[in-house]
Amino acid sequence: QVQLVESGGGWGQAGGSLRLSCAASEQTFQFYDIGWFRQAPGEERELVATLKWNGDSAYYTPSVQGRFTISRDNAENTMSLQMNSLKTEDSAVYYCAAVYGVGYEPLRLNIREFKYWGQGTQVTVSS
């Protein structure tokens, strides 16, 4: 059972930056596909970004393309989401997620594909 613990988030201003991090309990976390999701009040949880375990490919939802960057530090068993040029519509609860990735080639684009989840962290962007 992989445990994911999020940190970061909080308040940000439009045009500013925030960084989210997620620490994994699994020592073989380097072999896991990772993703960040977000859920605004009254909305469904949506995919923000995803990255293959080997770093070969990544996906960003169009609304964050060019502003957000998903990354990982395999030595520290952590993953991050750097959020730049924040917009008020980025306000949501953000979740990190992971699933074992070796042997599965496609990018993970479906929320149901992710097995392990962080507890969520609130991001609020003010204008």
PDB file of C-alpha atoms in Angstrom:
ATOM      1  CA  GLN A   1       0.000   0.000   0.000  1.00  0.00           C
ATOM      2  CA  VAL A   2       1.520   3.285  -1.145  1.00  0.00           C
ATOM      3  CA  GLN A   3       0.845   6.316   1.002  1.00  0.00           C
ATOM      4  CA  LEU A   4       1.026   9.773  -0.547  1.00  0.00           C
ATOM      5  CA  VAL A   5       1.323  12.843   1.656  1.00  0.00           C
ATOM      6  CA  GLU A   6       0.852  16.248   0.104  1.00  0.00           C
ATOM      7  CA  SER A   7       2.320  19.571   1.124  1.00  0.00           C
ATOM      8  CA  GLY A   8       2.314  23.078  -0.237  1.00  0.00           C
ATOM      9  CA  GLY A   9      -0.696  24.860  -1.604  1.00  0.00           C
ATOM     10  CA  GLY A  10      -2.498  27.596   0.279  1.00  0.00           C
ATOM     11  CA  TRP A  11      -3.123  31.095  -0.987  1.00  0.00           C
ATOM     12  CA  GLY A  12      -1.728  32.650  -4.147  1.00  0.00           C
ATOM     13  CA  GLN A  13      -2.315  35.736  -6.223  1.00  0.00           C
ATOM     14  CA  ALA A  14      -3.304  35.765  -9.859  1.00  0.00           C
ATOM     15  CA  GLY A  15      -0.144  35.846 -11.901  1.00  0.00           C
ATOM     16  CA  GLY A  16       1.876  34.366  -9.080  1.00  0.00           C
ATOM     17  CA  SER A  17       3.272  30.905  -8.396  1.00  0.00           C
ATOM     18  CA  LEU A  18       2.731  28.024  -6.021  1.00  0.00           C
ATOM     19  CA  ARG A  19       4.376  24.658  -5.692  1.00  0.00           C
ATOM     20  CA  LEU A  20       2.752  21.448  -4.541  1.00  0.00           C
ATOM     21  CA  SER A  21       4.709  18.450  -3.374  1.00  0.00           C
ATOM     22  CA  CYS A  22       3.783  14.872  -2.589  1.00  0.00           C
ATOM     23  CA  ALA A  23       5.929  12.387  -0.679  1.00  0.00           C
ATOM     24  CA  ALA A  24       5.515   8.670  -1.290  1.00  0.00           C
ATOM     25  CA  SER A  25       6.060   5.900   1.242  1.00  0.00           C
ATOM     26  CA  GLU A  26       7.074   3.429  -1.471  1.00  0.00           C
ATOM     27  CA  GLN A  27      10.811   2.960  -2.041  1.00  0.00           C
ATOM     28  CA  THR A  28      10.198   1.848  -5.633  1.00  0.00           C
ATOM     29  CA  PHE A  29       8.183   4.986  -6.375  1.00  0.00           C
ATOM     30  CA  GLN A  30      10.399   5.573  -9.401  1.00  0.00           C
ATOM     31  CA  PHE A  31       8.426   2.842 -11.186  1.00  0.00           C
ATOM     32  CA  TYR A  32       5.078   4.535 -10.681  1.00  0.00           C
ATOM     33  CA  ASP A  33       3.157   6.678 -13.150  1.00  0.00           C
ATOM     34  CA  ILE A  34       2.105   9.867 -11.394  1.00  0.00           C
ATOM     35  CA  GLY A  35      -0.579  12.468 -11.805  1.00  0.00           C
ATOM     36  CA  TRP A  36      -2.091  15.591 -10.310  1.00  0.00           C
ATOM     37  CA  PHE A  37      -5.826  16.143 -10.196  1.00  0.00           C
ATOM     38  CA  ARG A  38      -7.992  18.961  -8.914  1.00  0.00           C
ATOM     39  CA  GLN A  39     -11.562  19.380  -7.822  1.00  0.00           C
ATOM     40  CA  ALA A  40     -13.388  22.678  -7.512  1.00  0.00           C
ATOM     41  CA  PRO A  41     -16.605  23.003  -5.475  1.00  0.00           C
ATOM     42  CA  GLY A  42     -19.523  21.437  -7.313  1.00  0.00           C
ATOM     43  CA  GLU A  43     -17.266  20.066 -10.020  1.00  0.00           C
ATOM     44  CA  GLU A  44     -15.926  16.642 -10.855  1.00  0.00           C
ATOM     45  CA  ARG A  45     -12.314  15.809 -10.130  1.00  0.00           C
ATOM     46  CA  GLU A  46     -10.275  16.496 -13.246  1.00  0.00           C
ATOM     47  CA  LEU A  47      -6.842  15.523 -14.490  1.00  0.00           C
ATOM     48  CA  VAL A  48      -4.306  18.348 -14.414  1.00  0.00           C
ATOM     49  CA  ALA A  49      -1.101  16.602 -15.455  1.00  0.00           C
ATOM     50  CA  THR A  50       0.370  13.148 -15.675  1.00  0.00           C
ATOM     51  CA  LEU A  51       3.885  11.770 -16.137  1.00  0.00           C
ATOM     52  CA  LYS A  52       5.083   8.302 -17.067  1.00  0.00           C
ATOM     53  CA  TRP A  53       7.332   6.496 -14.609  1.00  0.00           C
ATOM     54  CA  ASN A  54      10.305   6.691 -16.982  1.00  0.00           C
ATOM     55  CA  GLY A  55       9.751  10.371 -17.770  1.00  0.00           C
ATOM     56  CA  ASP A  56       9.303   9.669 -21.489  1.00  0.00           C
ATOM     57  CA  SER A  57       5.978  11.385 -21.818  1.00  0.00           C
ATOM     58  CA  ALA A  58       3.711  13.787 -19.997  1.00  0.00           C
ATOM     59  CA  TYR A  59       0.267  15.248 -20.478  1.00  0.00           C
ATOM     60  CA  TYR A  60      -1.210  18.558 -19.370  1.00  0.00           C
ATOM     61  CA  THR A  61      -4.823  19.549 -19.567  1.00  0.00           C
ATOM     62  CA  PRO A  62      -5.068  22.456 -22.048  1.00  0.00           C
ATOM     63  CA  SER A  63      -6.013  25.028 -19.416  1.00  0.00           C
ATOM     64  CA  VAL A  64      -2.667  24.588 -17.626  1.00  0.00           C
ATOM     65  CA  GLN A  65      -0.406  23.837 -20.594  1.00  0.00           C
ATOM     66  CA  GLY A  66       2.606  26.153 -20.504  1.00  0.00           C
ATOM     67  CA  ARG A  67       1.894  27.279 -16.930  1.00  0.00           C
ATOM     68  CA  PHE A  68       2.173  24.109 -14.834  1.00  0.00           C
ATOM     69  CA  THR A  69       4.997  21.571 -14.703  1.00  0.00           C
ATOM     70  CA  ILE A  70       4.816  18.090 -13.244  1.00  0.00           C
ATOM     71  CA  SER A  71       8.068  16.565 -12.035  1.00  0.00           C
ATOM     72  CA  ARG A  72       9.498  13.896  -9.790  1.00  0.00           C
ATOM     73  CA  ASP A  73      12.580  13.320  -7.664  1.00  0.00           C
ATOM     74  CA  ASN A  74      13.231   9.598  -7.614  1.00  0.00           C
ATOM     75  CA  ALA A  75      16.016   9.910  -5.069  1.00  0.00           C
ATOM     76  CA  GLU A  76      13.579  11.498  -2.605  1.00  0.00           C
ATOM     77  CA  ASN A  77      10.466   9.534  -3.665  1.00  0.00           C
ATOM     78  CA  THR A  78       8.593  12.769  -4.240  1.00  0.00           C
ATOM     79  CA  MET A  79       6.567  14.398  -6.970  1.00  0.00           C
ATOM     80  CA  SER A  80       5.756  18.052  -7.521  1.00  0.00           C
ATOM     81  CA  LEU A  81       3.524  20.395  -9.417  1.00  0.00           C
ATOM     82  CA  GLN A  82       4.957  23.831 -10.152  1.00  0.00           C
ATOM     83  CA  MET A  83       2.151  26.253 -10.881  1.00  0.00           C
ATOM     84  CA  ASN A  84       3.023  29.559 -12.535  1.00  0.00           C
ATOM     85  CA  SER A  85       0.916  32.387 -13.922  1.00  0.00           C
ATOM     86  CA  LEU A  86      -1.881  31.399 -11.604  1.00  0.00           C
ATOM     87  CA  LYS A  87      -5.465  32.218 -12.455  1.00  0.00           C
ATOM     88  CA  THR A  88      -8.463  32.435 -10.166  1.00  0.00           C
ATOM     89  CA  GLU A  89      -9.950  29.453 -11.967  1.00  0.00           C
ATOM     90  CA  ASP A  90      -7.033  27.336 -10.724  1.00  0.00           C
ATOM     91  CA  SER A  91      -8.583  27.448  -7.236  1.00  0.00           C
ATOM     92  CA  ALA A  92      -9.446  23.904  -6.186  1.00  0.00           C
ATOM     93  CA  VAL A  93      -8.416  21.033  -3.973  1.00  0.00           C
ATOM     94  CA  TYR A  94      -5.429  19.385  -5.601  1.00  0.00           C
ATOM     95  CA  TYR A  95      -4.669  15.674  -5.299  1.00  0.00           C
ATOM     96  CA  CYS A  96      -1.553  13.709  -6.162  1.00  0.00           C
ATOM     97  CA  ALA A  97      -2.026  10.175  -7.432  1.00  0.00           C
ATOM     98  CA  ALA A  98       0.074   7.210  -8.527  1.00  0.00           C
ATOM     99  CA  VAL A  99      -0.147   3.754 -10.033  1.00  0.00           C
ATOM    100  CA  TYR A 100       2.520   1.178 -10.844  1.00  0.00           C
ATOM    101  CA  GLY A 101       3.673   1.938 -14.370  1.00  0.00           C
ATOM    102  CA  VAL A 102       6.242  -0.580 -15.577  1.00  0.00           C
ATOM    103  CA  GLY A 103       4.870  -2.732 -18.399  1.00  0.00           C
ATOM    104  CA  TYR A 104       2.097  -0.309 -19.323  1.00  0.00           C
ATOM    105  CA  GLU A 105       3.075   2.035 -22.127  1.00  0.00           C
ATOM    106  CA  PRO A 106       0.205   4.544 -22.607  1.00  0.00           C
ATOM    107  CA  LEU A 107      -0.104   7.761 -20.654  1.00  0.00           C
ATOM    108  CA  ARG A 108      -2.554   7.562 -17.787  1.00  0.00           C
ATOM    109  CA  LEU A 109      -5.432   9.873 -18.688  1.00  0.00           C
ATOM    110  CA  ASN A 110      -8.315   8.348 -16.765  1.00  0.00           C
ATOM    111  CA  ILE A 111      -8.927   9.003 -13.096  1.00  0.00           C
ATOM    112  CA  ARG A 112      -9.893   5.339 -12.616  1.00  0.00           C
ATOM    113  CA  GLU A 113      -6.403   4.227 -13.616  1.00  0.00           C
ATOM    114  CA  PHE A 114      -4.816   5.719 -10.508  1.00  0.00           C
ATOM    115  CA  LYS A 115      -4.729   3.479  -7.470  1.00  0.00           C
ATOM    116  CA  TYR A 116      -3.113   5.575  -4.767  1.00  0.00           C
ATOM    117  CA  TRP A 117      -4.177   9.061  -3.719  1.00  0.00           C
ATOM    118  CA  GLY A 118      -3.005  11.872  -1.508  1.00  0.00           C
ATOM    119  CA  GLN A 119      -5.326  13.527   0.973  1.00  0.00           C
ATOM    120  CA  GLY A 120      -5.727  16.708  -1.059  1.00  0.00           C
ATOM    121  CA  THR A 121      -4.513  20.239  -0.475  1.00  0.00           C
ATOM    122  CA  GLN A 122      -6.442  23.454  -1.005  1.00  0.00           C
ATOM    123  CA  VAL A 123      -5.203  26.025  -3.497  1.00  0.00           C
ATOM    124  CA  THR A 124      -6.945  29.388  -3.528  1.00  0.00           C
ATOM    125  CA  VAL A 125      -5.986  32.063  -6.054  1.00  0.00           C
ATOM    126  CA  SER A 126      -7.158  35.599  -5.481  1.00  0.00           C
ATOM    127  CA  SER A 127      -7.426  38.298  -8.106  1.00  0.00           C
TER     128      SER A 127
END
